Short mmCIF file of C-alpha atoms in Angstrom, two decimals:
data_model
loop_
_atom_site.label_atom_id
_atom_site.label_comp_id
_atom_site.label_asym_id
_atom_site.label_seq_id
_atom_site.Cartn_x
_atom_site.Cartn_y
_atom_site.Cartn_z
CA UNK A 6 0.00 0.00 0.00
CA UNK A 7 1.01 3.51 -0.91
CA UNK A 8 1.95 5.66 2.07
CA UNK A 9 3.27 9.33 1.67
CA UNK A 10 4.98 11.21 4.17
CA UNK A 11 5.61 14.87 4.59
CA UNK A 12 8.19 16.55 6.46
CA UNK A 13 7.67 19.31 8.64
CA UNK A 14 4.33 18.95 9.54
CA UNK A 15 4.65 22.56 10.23
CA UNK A 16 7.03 25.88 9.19
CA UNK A 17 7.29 29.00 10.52
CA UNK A 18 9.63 31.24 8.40
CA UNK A 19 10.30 35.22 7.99
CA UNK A 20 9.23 36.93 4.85
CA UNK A 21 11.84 36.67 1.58
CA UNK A 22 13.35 33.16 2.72
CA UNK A 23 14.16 30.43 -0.03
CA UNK A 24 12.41 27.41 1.67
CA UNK A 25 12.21 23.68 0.76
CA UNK A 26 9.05 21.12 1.79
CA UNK A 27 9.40 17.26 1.25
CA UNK A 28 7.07 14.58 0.38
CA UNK A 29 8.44 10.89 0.26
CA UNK A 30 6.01 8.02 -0.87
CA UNK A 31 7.19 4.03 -0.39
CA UNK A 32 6.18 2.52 -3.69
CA UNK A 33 8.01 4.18 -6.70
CA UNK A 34 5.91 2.69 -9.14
CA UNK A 35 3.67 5.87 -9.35
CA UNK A 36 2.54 8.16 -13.19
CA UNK A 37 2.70 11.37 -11.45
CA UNK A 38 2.87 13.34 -8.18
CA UNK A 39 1.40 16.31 -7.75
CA UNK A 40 1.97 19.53 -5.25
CA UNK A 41 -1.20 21.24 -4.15
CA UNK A 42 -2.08 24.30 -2.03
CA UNK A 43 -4.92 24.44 0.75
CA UNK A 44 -5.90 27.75 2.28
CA UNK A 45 -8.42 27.79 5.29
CA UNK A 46 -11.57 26.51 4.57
CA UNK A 47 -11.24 26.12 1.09
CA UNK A 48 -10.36 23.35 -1.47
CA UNK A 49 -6.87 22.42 -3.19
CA UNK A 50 -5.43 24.36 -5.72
CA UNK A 51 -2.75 22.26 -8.69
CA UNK A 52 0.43 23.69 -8.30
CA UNK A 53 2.76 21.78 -10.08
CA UNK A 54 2.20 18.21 -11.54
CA UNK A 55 5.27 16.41 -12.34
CA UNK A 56 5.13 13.05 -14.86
CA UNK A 57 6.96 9.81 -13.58
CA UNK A 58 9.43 10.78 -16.44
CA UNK A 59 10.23 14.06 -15.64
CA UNK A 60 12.51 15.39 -12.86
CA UNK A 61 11.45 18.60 -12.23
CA UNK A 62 8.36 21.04 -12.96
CA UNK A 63 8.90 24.98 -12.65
CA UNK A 64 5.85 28.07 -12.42
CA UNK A 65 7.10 31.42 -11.24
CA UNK A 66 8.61 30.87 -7.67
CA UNK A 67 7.88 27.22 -7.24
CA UNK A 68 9.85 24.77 -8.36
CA UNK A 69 9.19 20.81 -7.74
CA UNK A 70 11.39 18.05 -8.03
CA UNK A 71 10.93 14.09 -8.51
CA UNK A 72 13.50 11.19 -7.55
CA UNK A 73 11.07 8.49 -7.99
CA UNK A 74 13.65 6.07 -7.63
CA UNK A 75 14.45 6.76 -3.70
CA UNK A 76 10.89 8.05 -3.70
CA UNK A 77 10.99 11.44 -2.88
CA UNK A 78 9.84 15.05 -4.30
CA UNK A 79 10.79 18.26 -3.04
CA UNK A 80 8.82 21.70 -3.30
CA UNK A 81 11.24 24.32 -3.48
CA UNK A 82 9.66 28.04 -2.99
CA UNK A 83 11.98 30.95 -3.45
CA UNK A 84 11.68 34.31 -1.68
CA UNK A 85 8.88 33.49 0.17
CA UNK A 86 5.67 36.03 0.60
CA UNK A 87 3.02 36.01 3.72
CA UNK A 88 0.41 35.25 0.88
CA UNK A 89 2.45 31.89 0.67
CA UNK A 90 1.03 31.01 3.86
CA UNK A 91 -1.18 27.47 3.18
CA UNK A 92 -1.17 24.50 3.60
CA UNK A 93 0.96 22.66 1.03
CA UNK A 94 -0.49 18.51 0.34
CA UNK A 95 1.94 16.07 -2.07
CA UNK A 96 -0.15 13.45 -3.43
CA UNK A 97 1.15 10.88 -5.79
CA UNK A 98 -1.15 8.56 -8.56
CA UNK A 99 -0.24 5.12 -8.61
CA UNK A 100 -0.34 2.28 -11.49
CA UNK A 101 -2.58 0.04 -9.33
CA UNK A 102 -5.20 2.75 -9.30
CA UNK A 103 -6.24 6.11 -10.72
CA UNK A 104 -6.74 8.38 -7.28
CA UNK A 105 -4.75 10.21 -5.40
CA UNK A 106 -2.72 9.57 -2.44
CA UNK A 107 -2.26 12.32 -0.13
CA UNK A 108 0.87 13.18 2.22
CA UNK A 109 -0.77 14.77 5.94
CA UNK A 110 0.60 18.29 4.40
CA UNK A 111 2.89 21.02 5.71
CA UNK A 112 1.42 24.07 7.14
CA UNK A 113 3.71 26.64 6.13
CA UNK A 114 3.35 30.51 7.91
CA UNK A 115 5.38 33.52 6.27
CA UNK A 116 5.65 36.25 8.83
CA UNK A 117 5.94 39.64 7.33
CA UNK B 4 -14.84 29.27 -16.99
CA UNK B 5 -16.26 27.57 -14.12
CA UNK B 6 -14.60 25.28 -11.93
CA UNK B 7 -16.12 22.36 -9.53
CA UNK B 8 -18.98 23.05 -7.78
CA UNK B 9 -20.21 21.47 -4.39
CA UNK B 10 -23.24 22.04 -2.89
CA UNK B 11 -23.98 22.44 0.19
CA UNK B 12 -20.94 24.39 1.46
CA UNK B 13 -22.22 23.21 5.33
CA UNK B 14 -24.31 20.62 6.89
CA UNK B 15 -24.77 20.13 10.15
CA UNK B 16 -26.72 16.87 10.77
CA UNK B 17 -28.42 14.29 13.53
CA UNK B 18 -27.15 11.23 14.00
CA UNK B 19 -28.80 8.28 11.87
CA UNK B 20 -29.90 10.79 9.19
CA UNK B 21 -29.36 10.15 5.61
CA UNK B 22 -27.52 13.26 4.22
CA UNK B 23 -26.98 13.90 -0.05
CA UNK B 24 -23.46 15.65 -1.18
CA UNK B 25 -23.43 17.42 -4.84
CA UNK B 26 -20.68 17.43 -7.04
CA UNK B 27 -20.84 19.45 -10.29
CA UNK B 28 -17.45 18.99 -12.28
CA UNK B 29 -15.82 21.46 -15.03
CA UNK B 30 -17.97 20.44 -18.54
CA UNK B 31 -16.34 18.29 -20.39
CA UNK B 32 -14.30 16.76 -17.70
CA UNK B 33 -14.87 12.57 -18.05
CA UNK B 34 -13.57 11.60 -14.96
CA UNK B 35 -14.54 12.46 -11.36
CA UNK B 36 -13.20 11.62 -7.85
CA UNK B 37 -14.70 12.21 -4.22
CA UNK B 38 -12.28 12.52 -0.94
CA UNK B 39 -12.60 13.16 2.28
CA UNK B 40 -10.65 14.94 4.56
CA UNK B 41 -10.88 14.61 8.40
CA UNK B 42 -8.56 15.53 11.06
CA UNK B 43 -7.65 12.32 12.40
CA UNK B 44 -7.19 10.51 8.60
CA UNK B 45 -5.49 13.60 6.35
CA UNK B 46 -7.22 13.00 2.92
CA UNK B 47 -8.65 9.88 1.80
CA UNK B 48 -9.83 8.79 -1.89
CA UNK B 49 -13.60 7.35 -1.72
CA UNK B 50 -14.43 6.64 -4.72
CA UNK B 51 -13.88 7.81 -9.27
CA UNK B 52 -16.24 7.49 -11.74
CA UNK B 53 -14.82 7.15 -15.14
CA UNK B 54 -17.42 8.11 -18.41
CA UNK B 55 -20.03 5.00 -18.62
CA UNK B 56 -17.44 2.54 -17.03
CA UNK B 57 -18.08 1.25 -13.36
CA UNK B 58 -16.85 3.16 -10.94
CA UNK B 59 -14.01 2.46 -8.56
CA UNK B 60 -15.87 1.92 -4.87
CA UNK B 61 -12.17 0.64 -3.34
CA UNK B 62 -11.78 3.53 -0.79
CA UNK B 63 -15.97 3.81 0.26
CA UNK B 64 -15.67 2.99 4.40
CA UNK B 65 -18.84 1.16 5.26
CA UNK B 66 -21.75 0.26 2.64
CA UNK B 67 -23.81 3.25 4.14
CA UNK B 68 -21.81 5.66 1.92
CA UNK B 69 -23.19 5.26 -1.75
CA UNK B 70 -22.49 7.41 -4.75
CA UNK B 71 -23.89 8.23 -8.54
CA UNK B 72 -23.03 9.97 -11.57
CA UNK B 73 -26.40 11.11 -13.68
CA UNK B 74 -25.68 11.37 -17.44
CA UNK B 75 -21.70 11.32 -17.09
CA UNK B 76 -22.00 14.43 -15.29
CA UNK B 77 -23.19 15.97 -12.00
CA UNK B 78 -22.46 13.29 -8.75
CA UNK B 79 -24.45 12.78 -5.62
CA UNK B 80 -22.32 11.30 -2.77
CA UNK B 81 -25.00 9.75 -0.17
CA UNK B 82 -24.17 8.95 3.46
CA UNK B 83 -26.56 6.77 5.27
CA UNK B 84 -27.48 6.71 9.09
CA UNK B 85 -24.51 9.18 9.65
CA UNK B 86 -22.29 8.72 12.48
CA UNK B 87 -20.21 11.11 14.08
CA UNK B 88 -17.03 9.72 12.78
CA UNK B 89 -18.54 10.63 8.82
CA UNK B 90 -18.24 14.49 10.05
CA UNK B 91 -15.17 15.31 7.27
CA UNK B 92 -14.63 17.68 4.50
CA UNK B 93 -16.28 16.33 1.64
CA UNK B 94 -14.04 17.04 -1.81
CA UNK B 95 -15.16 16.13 -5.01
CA UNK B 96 -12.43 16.63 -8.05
CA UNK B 97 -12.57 16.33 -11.69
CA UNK B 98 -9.96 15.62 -14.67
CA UNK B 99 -10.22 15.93 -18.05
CA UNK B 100 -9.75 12.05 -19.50
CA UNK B 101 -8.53 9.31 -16.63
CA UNK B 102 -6.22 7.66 -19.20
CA UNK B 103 -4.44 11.11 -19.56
CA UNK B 104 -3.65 11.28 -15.36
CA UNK B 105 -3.84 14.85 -15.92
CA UNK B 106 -4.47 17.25 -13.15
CA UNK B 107 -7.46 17.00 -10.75
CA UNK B 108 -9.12 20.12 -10.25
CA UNK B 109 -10.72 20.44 -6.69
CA UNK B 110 -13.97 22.00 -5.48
CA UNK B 111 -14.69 24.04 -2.78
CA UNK B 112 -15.78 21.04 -0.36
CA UNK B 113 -18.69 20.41 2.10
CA UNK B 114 -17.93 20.73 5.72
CA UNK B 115 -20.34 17.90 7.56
CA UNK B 116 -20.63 17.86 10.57
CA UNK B 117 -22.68 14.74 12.17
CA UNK B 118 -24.08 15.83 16.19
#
């Protein structure tokens, strides 16, 4: 069975830092993983969707990353903003299936 | 254009009521996907319905939740005799074609909460 981590649970960081979440997942046979963003009370927003063939996906100030062979992605967000504050969810789609597997998320706070 | 609808945004419930979740995805999307997010459980896949195929039930908890897709379009997740442990964001998600595993675009949700 699938399982996805992500590590920190939480972040706390000052305005303008470059800041990195991770997402591991335990079965590397996956077709894509995808980065989402969660605000309060409100649904997921796509970030970034990376193939199983690709390494890395870019848009503006995000910039993901896929090693699907030690199973992990990184989401790498440069000069962070307050408005970056969210909750950020990994979630990979596996062969054996067609949904989405979710990491728990990182709650990530940009103080101004 | 439009994205995914859910309706309602909030219910609050009795336990052992029957409550009805609406899902309207982005036109022309074939494939849709309900979740659930709850505190203790992060966000779980219930169940996909693909065009006219059968839909994938795998991740439904009990046999009181239920689901349908009218006309290869608008979805109705139903929950039967709630409990308090159903009371979860309800997220319902649509993609263009399955076989593409293209991005799933989210709706809104519906916050139910079982007393």
């Amino acid at each position: 069975k699938q399982e996805v981590t992500q590590i920190p649970a939480a972040l706390s960081v000052p305005e303008g830092e470059n800041l990195v979440l991770n997402c591991s997942f335990t079965d590397s046979a996956i077709y894509n993983l995808q980065w989402f963003r969660q605000d309060p009370g409100k649904g997921l927003t796509s970030l970034l969707l990376i193939q199983s063939s690709q390494r890395e996906q870019t848009s503006g100030r995000l910039n993901a990353s896929l090693d699907k062979s030690s199973g992990r992605s990184t989401l790498y967000i440069a000069a962070s903003q307050p408005s970056d504050s969210a909750t950020y969810l990994c979630a990979v789609r596996v062969n054996a299936g067609n949904m989405l597997t979710f990491g728990g998320g990182t709650r990530l706070m940009v103080k101004p | 254009g439009a994205g995914v609808s859910q309706s309602p945004s909030n219910k609050v419930t009795e336990k052992g009521k029957d409550v009805e979740l609406r899902c309207d995805p982005i036109s022309g999307h074939t494939a849709l996907y309900w979740y659930r997010q709850s505190l203790g459980q992060g966000l779980e896949f219930l169940i996909y319905f693909q065009g006219n195929s059968a839909p994938d039930k795998s991740g439904l908890p009990s046999d009181r939740f239920s689901a349908e897709r009218t006309g290869g379009s608008v979805s109705t997740l139903t929950i039967q005799r709630t409990q308090q442990e159903d009371s979860a964001v309800y997220l319902c998600a649509s993609s263009l074609d399955l076989r593409a595993m293209d991005t799933q675009y989210f709706g809104p949700g519906t916050r139910l909460t079982v007393l």
